[in-house]
Coordinates of C-alpha atoms and ligand atoms in Angstrom, one line a residue:
M21 CA -1.9 11.6 -14.4
H22 CA 0.9 12.4 -12.0
K23 CA 3.7 10.0 -11.1
I24 CA 4.1 8.8 -7.5
N25 CA 7.4 10.1 -6.2
S26 CA 10.4 8.0 -7.0
G27 CA 12.3 6.8 -3.9
T28 CA 16.0 7.1 -3.4
H29 CA 16.8 4.4 -0.9
I30 CA 19.2 2.2 -2.9
K31 CA 22.6 3.0 -4.3
S32 CA 24.0 1.4 -7.5
S33 CA 27.1 -0.8 -7.2
P34 CA 30.2 -0.1 -9.2
S35 CA 29.9 -3.6 -10.7
S36 CA 28.9 -3.5 -14.4
N37 CA 27.0 -6.8 -14.4
P38 CA 23.2 -6.1 -14.6
M39 CA 20.9 -7.7 -12.0
Q40 CA 17.8 -9.7 -12.7
L41 CA 14.5 -9.8 -10.9
S42 CA 11.9 -12.4 -11.7
L43 CA 8.2 -12.2 -11.1
F44 CA 6.1 -14.9 -9.4
D45 CA 4.5 -17.3 -11.8
N46 CA 1.1 -16.4 -10.6
V47 CA 1.4 -12.8 -11.7
Q48 CA -1.0 -12.8 -14.6
F49 CA -2.9 -9.5 -14.6
I50 CA -2.0 -6.2 -16.1
Y51 CA -2.6 -4.3 -12.9
E52 CA -0.2 -6.7 -11.2
L53 CA 2.5 -6.0 -13.7
A54 CA 1.8 -2.3 -13.3
L55 CA 2.1 -2.5 -9.5
A56 CA 5.3 -4.6 -9.8
K57 CA 6.8 -1.7 -11.9
Y58 CA 5.7 1.0 -9.4
E59 CA 7.1 -1.0 -6.5
L60 CA 10.6 -0.8 -8.1
Q61 CA 10.2 2.8 -9.2
V62 CA 9.3 4.0 -5.7
L63 CA 12.2 2.0 -4.2
G64 CA 14.5 3.9 -6.6
V65 CA 15.4 1.1 -8.9
D66 CA 16.1 1.9 -12.6
F67 CA 14.9 -1.1 -14.6
S68 CA 13.9 -2.4 -18.0
V69 CA 11.4 -5.2 -18.6
A70 CA 12.5 -8.1 -20.7
D71 CA 10.5 -9.3 -23.7
N72 CA 9.1 -12.2 -21.8
L73 CA 7.5 -9.7 -19.4
R74 CA 8.5 -11.8 -16.4
T75 CA 12.1 -10.7 -16.0
F76 CA 13.3 -7.3 -15.0
E77 CA 16.8 -6.1 -15.6
C78 CA 18.5 -3.3 -13.6
K79 CA 21.9 -2.0 -12.8
A80 CA 23.7 -3.9 -10.0
L81 CA 22.9 -2.5 -6.6
E82 CA 25.2 -2.1 -3.6
D83 CA 22.8 -3.8 -1.2
T84 CA 19.7 -5.9 -2.3
S85 CA 18.4 -6.7 1.2
Y86 CA 15.7 -3.9 1.2
L87 CA 14.4 -5.3 -2.1
K88 CA 14.4 -8.8 -0.9
N89 CA 12.6 -7.8 2.4
R90 CA 9.9 -5.7 0.8
L91 CA 9.0 -6.7 -2.8
A92 CA 5.6 -8.3 -3.3
Y93 CA 5.4 -9.4 -6.9
F94 CA 9.0 -10.7 -7.3
Q95 CA 10.1 -14.2 -6.4
K96 CA 13.8 -13.8 -7.0
V97 CA 16.3 -10.9 -6.8
N98 CA 19.4 -11.8 -8.6
G99 CA 18.8 -15.5 -8.0
E100 CA 18.0 -15.1 -4.3
T101 CA 14.5 -15.9 -2.9
T102 CA 12.6 -12.9 -1.6
D103 CA 11.1 -12.8 1.9
Y104 CA 7.6 -12.8 0.4
A105 CA 8.3 -16.0 -1.6
K106 CA 9.3 -17.7 1.7
I107 CA 6.2 -16.3 3.5
V108 CA 3.7 -17.6 0.9
G109 CA 5.3 -21.0 1.2
Y110 CA 3.7 -21.3 4.7
N111 CA 0.2 -22.1 3.4
R112 CA -2.3 -24.7 4.7
T113 CA -4.8 -24.1 1.9
R114 CA -5.0 -24.7 -1.8
S115 CA -5.3 -21.0 -2.6
P116 CA -2.0 -19.2 -3.1
N117 CA -3.3 -16.1 -1.4
Q118 CA -4.4 -17.7 1.8
Y119 CA -1.0 -18.3 3.4
L120 CA -0.3 -18.0 7.2
T121 CA -3.5 -17.0 9.0
H122 CA -5.1 -15.2 6.0
W123 CA -7.5 -18.1 5.3
I124 CA -9.1 -18.0 8.8
Y125 CA -12.9 -17.6 8.5
P126 CA -14.8 -17.9 5.1
Y127 CA -15.1 -14.1 4.6
K128 CA -16.6 -12.9 1.3
G129 CA -15.0 -9.9 -0.4
K130 CA -11.5 -9.8 1.0
Y131 CA -8.8 -8.4 -1.2
H132 CA -5.5 -10.0 -2.3
P133 CA -2.7 -9.7 0.3
Q134 CA 0.0 -9.6 -2.4
M135 CA -1.7 -6.5 -3.8
I136 CA -1.7 -4.9 -0.3
R137 CA 2.0 -5.6 0.2
A138 CA 2.8 -4.0 -3.2
L139 CA 0.6 -1.0 -2.4
L140 CA 2.5 -0.4 0.8
N141 CA 5.6 -0.2 -1.3
V142 CA 4.0 2.0 -3.9
I143 CA 2.9 4.6 -1.4
D144 CA 6.3 4.4 0.2
I145 CA 5.3 3.3 3.7
K146 CA 8.3 2.6 6.0
K147 CA 8.8 0.4 9.0
G148 CA 7.2 2.1 12.0
D149 CA 4.8 4.2 10.0
V150 CA 1.0 3.9 10.8
I151 CA -1.5 2.7 8.2
L152 CA -5.2 2.9 8.7
D153 CA -7.9 0.6 7.2
P154 CA -11.3 2.0 8.3
F155 CA -13.1 -1.0 6.8
I156 CA -10.8 -3.7 8.0
G157 CA -13.1 -6.7 7.2
S158 CA -11.2 -9.9 7.6
G159 CA -7.9 -8.1 8.5
T160 CA -5.9 -8.4 5.3
T161 CA -4.3 -4.9 5.6
A162 CA -3.4 -5.4 9.2
L163 CA -1.7 -8.8 8.6
E164 CA 0.3 -7.5 5.6
C165 CA 1.4 -4.4 7.6
Q166 CA 2.4 -6.6 10.5
L167 CA 4.7 -8.7 8.3
L168 CA 6.5 -5.6 7.1
G169 CA 7.0 -4.1 10.5
I170 CA 4.4 -1.4 9.7
N171 CA 2.0 -0.4 12.5
S172 CA -1.7 -0.5 11.6
I173 CA -5.1 0.5 12.9
G174 CA -8.1 -1.4 11.7
I175 CA -11.7 -0.4 12.3
D176 CA -14.9 -2.3 11.5
V177 CA -18.6 -2.0 12.5
S178 CA -18.9 -5.7 12.5
Q179 CA -17.9 -7.5 15.7
V180 CA -17.3 -10.6 13.7
C181 CA -14.7 -8.8 11.6
V182 CA -13.0 -7.2 14.7
L183 CA -12.7 -10.7 16.1
I184 CA -11.3 -12.4 13.0
S185 CA -8.8 -9.6 12.4
K186 CA -7.6 -9.8 16.0
V187 CA -7.2 -13.6 15.8
K188 CA -5.2 -13.5 12.6
T189 CA -2.7 -11.0 14.0
E190 CA -2.7 -11.7 17.8
S191 CA -2.9 -15.5 18.2
L192 CA 0.9 -15.7 18.0
D193 CA 1.1 -14.0 21.4
A194 CA -1.1 -16.7 23.0
L195 CA 0.3 -19.8 21.4
S196 CA 1.2 -21.7 24.6
N197 CA -2.2 -21.1 26.3
I198 CA -3.9 -22.1 23.1
E199 CA -2.0 -25.3 22.9
E200 CA -2.5 -26.1 26.6
M201 CA -6.3 -26.0 26.6
K202 CA -6.9 -27.6 23.2
D203 CA -7.6 -31.2 24.3
T204 CA -9.9 -30.2 27.2
L205 CA -12.1 -28.0 25.0
I206 CA -12.4 -30.6 22.3
E207 CA -13.2 -33.4 24.8
E208 CA -15.4 -31.6 27.3
G209 CA -17.4 -29.1 25.3
K210 CA -20.1 -31.4 24.1
E211 CA -23.1 -30.6 26.5
P212 CA -26.3 -29.7 24.6
T213 CA -27.3 -26.1 23.6
L214 CA -29.7 -24.9 21.0
Y215 CA -28.9 -22.4 18.2
S216 CA -31.6 -20.3 16.5
Y217 CA -30.5 -20.9 13.0
D218 CA -31.5 -24.5 13.5
K219 CA -35.2 -23.3 13.9
D220 CA -36.6 -26.0 11.6
A221 CA -34.8 -28.8 13.3
P222 CA -33.2 -27.5 16.5
S223 CA -30.1 -29.4 17.3
K224 CA -27.8 -29.8 20.2
I225 CA -24.3 -28.7 19.7
G226 CA -22.7 -28.5 23.1
N227 CA -21.7 -26.1 25.9
L228 CA -18.5 -25.1 24.1
G229 CA -19.6 -21.5 24.0
E230 CA -19.7 -21.3 27.8
M231 CA -16.4 -23.0 28.2
I232 CA -14.8 -20.6 25.7
N233 CA -16.2 -17.6 27.5
K234 CA -14.5 -18.6 30.7
I235 CA -11.0 -18.7 29.1
K236 CA -9.0 -16.0 30.9
D237 CA -6.4 -15.2 28.3
K238 CA -8.3 -12.9 25.9
K239 CA -6.3 -13.8 22.8
A240 CA -6.7 -17.5 23.4
R241 CA -10.4 -17.0 24.1
N242 CA -10.7 -15.1 20.7
F243 CA -8.9 -17.9 18.9
Y244 CA -11.3 -20.5 20.2
K245 CA -14.3 -18.3 19.6
V246 CA -13.4 -18.0 15.9
A247 CA -12.9 -21.8 15.6
E248 CA -16.4 -22.1 17.0
L249 CA -17.8 -19.4 14.6
I250 CA -16.4 -21.3 11.6
A251 CA -18.1 -24.4 12.9
H252 CA -21.4 -22.5 13.2
S253 CA -20.8 -21.1 9.7
D254 CA -20.2 -24.6 8.3
R255 CA -23.2 -26.0 10.1
S256 CA -25.7 -23.2 9.1
R257 CA -24.7 -23.5 5.5
R258 CA -24.6 -27.3 5.4
R259 CA -27.0 -28.7 7.9
K260 CA -25.5 -32.1 8.2
K261 CA -22.0 -31.0 8.9
D262 CA -20.8 -32.4 12.2
F263 CA -20.3 -29.4 14.5
F264 CA -17.6 -30.9 16.7
G265 CA -15.8 -32.5 13.8
S266 CA -15.7 -29.1 12.2
F267 CA -14.6 -27.3 15.4
K268 CA -11.8 -29.8 15.9
N269 CA -10.6 -29.4 12.3
N270 CA -10.7 -25.6 12.6
V271 CA -8.7 -25.6 15.8
E272 CA -6.0 -27.9 14.3
K273 CA -5.7 -26.0 11.1
M274 CA -5.7 -22.6 12.9
L275 CA -3.1 -23.8 15.3
S276 CA -0.8 -25.1 12.4
S277 CA -1.1 -21.7 10.7
T278 CA -0.2 -19.8 13.9
L279 CA 2.8 -22.1 14.4
D280 CA 3.8 -21.4 10.8
F281 CA 3.5 -17.7 11.6
K282 CA 5.9 -18.2 14.5
K283 CA 8.3 -20.2 12.3
V284 CA 8.4 -17.6 9.5
V285 CA 8.9 -14.7 12.0
E286 CA 11.9 -16.6 13.4
E287 CA 13.3 -17.7 10.1
L288 CA 13.2 -14.2 8.5
K289 CA 13.7 -12.3 11.7
L290 CA 10.7 -10.2 11.0
P291 CA 10.2 -7.2 13.2
L292 CA 6.4 -7.3 13.5
G293 CA 4.4 -4.2 13.3
N294 CA 1.9 -3.3 16.1
V295 CA -1.7 -4.1 15.3
D296 CA -4.6 -2.1 16.8
I297 CA -8.1 -3.5 15.8
N298 CA -11.2 -1.8 17.1
F299 CA -14.9 -1.9 16.8
G300 CA -16.0 1.5 15.3
D301 CA -17.6 3.5 12.6
A302 CA -15.7 4.8 9.6
R303 CA -18.0 7.8 9.5
N304 CA -16.8 8.9 12.9
L305 CA -13.2 7.8 13.6
K306 CA -11.8 8.1 17.1
L307 CA -8.5 9.3 15.7
K308 CA -6.7 12.6 15.9
D309 CA -6.4 14.9 12.8
E310 CA -3.4 14.2 10.6
S311 CA -2.3 11.1 12.6
V312 CA -1.8 8.4 10.0
D313 CA 0.9 8.0 7.4
G314 CA -1.3 6.2 4.9
I315 CA -4.7 4.6 4.3
I316 CA -5.4 1.4 2.3
T317 CA -9.0 0.2 2.3
S318 CA -11.9 -1.4 0.3
P319 CA -15.2 0.1 1.3
P320 CA -18.4 -1.9 1.5
Y321 CA -19.5 -3.0 -2.0
S322 CA -22.4 -0.6 -2.1
I323 CA -25.5 -2.7 -1.8
A324 CA -24.0 -5.6 -3.7
L325 CA -23.0 -7.5 -0.6
D326 CA -25.1 -7.7 2.5
Y327 CA -22.4 -8.1 5.2
V328 CA -25.1 -8.6 8.0
K329 CA -26.8 -11.4 6.1
N330 CA -23.5 -13.0 5.1
D331 CA -22.3 -13.2 8.7
A332 CA -25.8 -13.5 10.3
H333 CA -25.0 -16.9 11.9
A334 CA -21.8 -15.6 13.4
L335 CA -23.2 -12.3 14.7
E336 CA -26.0 -14.2 16.2
A337 CA -23.7 -16.8 17.8
L338 CA -21.8 -13.8 19.4
G339 CA -25.1 -12.6 20.8
Y340 CA -25.9 -9.6 18.5
D341 CA -29.4 -8.5 17.5
L342 CA -29.3 -8.4 13.7
K343 CA -32.0 -5.8 13.4
K344 CA -30.1 -3.4 15.7
V345 CA -26.6 -3.9 14.2
K346 CA -27.9 -3.4 10.6
D347 CA -28.5 0.3 11.0
D348 CA -24.7 0.9 11.4
F349 CA -23.6 -1.0 8.3
I350 CA -22.9 1.2 5.3
G351 CA -24.8 -0.1 2.2
V352 CA -27.1 -2.3 4.2
R353 CA -29.3 0.3 5.9
G354 CA -32.4 1.9 4.3
T355 CA -35.2 0.6 2.1
A356 CA -34.9 -0.4 -1.5
K357 CA -35.6 3.2 -2.5
T358 CA -33.3 5.0 -0.1
K359 CA -30.4 2.5 0.1
V360 CA -28.2 3.9 -2.7
E361 CA -28.6 7.5 -1.6
L362 CA -27.8 6.5 2.0
Y363 CA -24.8 4.5 0.8
E364 CA -23.4 7.5 -1.0
K365 CA -23.9 9.9 1.9
D366 CA -22.3 7.5 4.3
M367 CA -19.3 7.0 2.1
E368 CA -18.9 10.8 1.7
K369 CA -18.8 11.0 5.5
S370 CA -16.2 8.2 5.6
Y371 CA -14.0 10.0 3.0
D372 CA -14.2 13.2 5.0
E373 CA -12.9 11.3 8.0
M374 CA -10.1 9.7 6.0
Y375 CA -9.0 13.1 4.8
R376 CA -9.1 14.5 8.3
V377 CA -6.9 11.8 9.9
L378 CA -4.4 11.5 7.0
K379 CA -1.1 13.5 7.3
N380 CA -0.6 16.1 4.6
G381 CA 1.1 14.9 1.4
K382 CA 0.4 11.2 2.3
Y383 CA -1.6 8.7 0.2
C384 CA -5.0 7.1 0.5
V385 CA -5.7 4.0 -1.6
I386 CA -9.3 3.0 -2.2
V387 CA -10.1 -0.3 -3.9
I388 CA -13.7 0.1 -5.2
G389 CA -16.0 -1.1 -8.0
N390 CA -19.4 -0.2 -9.6
A391 CA -22.2 -2.4 -8.3
T392 CA -25.0 -3.5 -10.7
I393 CA -28.5 -3.3 -9.2
S394 CA -31.5 -4.6 -11.2
G395 CA -29.3 -4.6 -14.3
Q396 CA -28.2 -1.0 -13.8
E397 CA -24.6 -0.1 -13.1
L398 CA -24.1 2.5 -10.3
R399 CA -21.3 4.9 -11.1
T400 CA -19.6 4.4 -7.7
V401 CA -16.1 4.8 -9.0
D402 CA -16.7 8.1 -10.8
K403 CA -18.6 9.5 -7.8
T404 CA -15.8 8.5 -5.4
I405 CA -13.2 10.2 -7.5
K406 CA -15.3 13.4 -7.9
Y407 CA -16.0 13.6 -4.2
C408 CA -12.5 12.8 -3.0
E409 CA -11.0 15.4 -5.3
K410 CA -13.5 18.0 -4.1
I411 CA -12.4 17.5 -0.5
G412 CA -8.6 17.7 -1.3
L413 CA -7.6 14.2 -2.1
K414 CA -5.9 14.4 -5.5
L415 CA -6.2 11.4 -7.8
E416 CA -2.6 10.2 -8.7
K417 CA -3.4 6.8 -10.2
N418 CA -6.4 4.9 -11.3
M419 CA -5.8 1.3 -12.2
D420 CA -8.4 -1.2 -13.6
K421 CA -8.6 -4.5 -11.8
I422 CA -10.7 -7.0 -13.6
I423 CA -12.4 -9.7 -11.5
F424 CA -13.1 -13.1 -12.9
G425 CA -15.7 -15.5 -11.5
L426 CA -19.2 -16.3 -12.5
Y427 CA -20.8 -15.3 -9.2
N428 CA -19.2 -12.0 -8.7
V429 CA -21.6 -9.1 -8.3
I430 CA -18.8 -6.7 -9.5
Q431 CA -16.8 -7.5 -12.6
K432 CA -14.3 -4.7 -12.4
E433 CA -12.7 -2.8 -9.5
N434 CA -10.5 0.2 -9.6
I435 CA -7.4 0.9 -7.5
L436 CA -7.6 4.6 -6.8
I437 CA -4.5 6.2 -5.3
F438 CA -5.1 9.7 -3.9
R439 CA -2.7 12.1 -2.3
K440 CA -3.7 14.6 0.3
Q441 CA -2.9 18.0 -0.9
V442 CA -0.4 20.0 1.2
Ligands
LIG518 C1 -15.2 -4.8 1.4 S1 -15.2 -5.2 3.1 C2 -13.6 -5.1 3.5 C3 -12.8 -6.3 3.2 C4 -11.3 -6.2 3.6 N1 -10.6 -5.4 2.7 C5 -10.7 -7.6 3.6 O1 -9.7 -7.9 2.9 O2 -11.2 -8.5 4.3 C6 -16.0 -3.8 3.8 C7 -16.2 -3.8 5.3 O3 -16.8 -2.6 5.8 C8 -17.5 -2.9 7.0 N2 -18.4 -1.8 7.3 C9 -19.6 -1.5 6.9 N3 -20.1 -0.4 7.4 C10 -19.1 0.1 8.2 C11 -19.0 1.3 9.0 N4 -20.0 2.2 9.1 N5 -17.8 1.5 9.6 C12 -16.8 0.6 9.6 N6 -16.9 -0.5 8.8 C13 -18.0 -0.8 8.1 C14 -18.1 -4.2 6.7 O4 -18.4 -4.9 7.9 C15 -17.1 -5.0 5.9 O5 -16.3 -5.7 6.8

């Protein structure tokens, strides 16, 4: 396996005292340790790992600011707290990965933001470069790029995903409008409306939808739409949940997270990257040839996760016909017999597109696992490697990423790093 190019950004200092870097306490997996090492390697740091496997030693550097700004798996650089350690401190949830606006919307199958930040370092993406995620899902790649001043393009065939990704990354721009209309919406949105997921016992949950649709500022409108969708989601899953109580809580929590976002941008003087989220199809990208500096993505989990069914309540609440949208979702379309074959063909088309839009010599990271269907494991990872290599994406690294959890349909994923051949 080839080694990803070592960077040369950072000069050593004449001082003979070695420098210490310490990992976050929550770094527990082998793939995380591997990514932590690659981050440093690509940033041009010569290091050795101490016996405790948590401290790294390296020659003193003239300037450590780049390391402090960029690193993902390190909490301290020579005793000083990294930017990422400060960022993850702004968290309104109990899950360490759901800091800032990452938590917004209960989306199944998102990947770890810390891993994305590390991968951006590993594939040597600089401030101002453009990263594409053609399966943006809940917006993880876009938000992590934004925090590092990297521009990103996110595409998804689900309007729910497009909306969530926008809200996570754009609400900051609409804070004053969001705050201004909060009380009115909470107080006056309670006129009765029926929702079809309550078929058995139709219930009345207000004219909030209409009020939200009338909000002029698009970013503020999207913000409230998502707060409403989460309330629908809570209600459709747990019938007795009070819709307005849930809406109000979502608004408060989303607002606190957006205010946190503002604070951290000011505290760390983060030059935010531009985010461009669009509804679209990964099999037919509306992007020019060789126009992006890198791709990081996790494709649909074969037929293991039905994204239409998962978000049915939200898609419906947004006014979409589930039968119609289903045809465009990779891994969902087709009958029991044709599903796997269609999935594989659709993914091949998506890889062709990724190859086309990626600049020569740049990297494409695919996080993917084998799904098990009726007790049989599909060889998705092998097939992905084989196809990508055939079209000119050379595999440079293949890391195992074990997933824990009783209910996971996939127990192991692979982080595949390909490079487009020049
Ligand atoms: C594994 S999820 C991505 C999760 C994402 N990495 C995150 O952290 O939230 C795969 C996504 O692919 C989307 N998808 C399915 N078919 C698609 C298509 N034809 N074009 C674009 N996106 C599609 C699904 O809607 C889903 O959001």
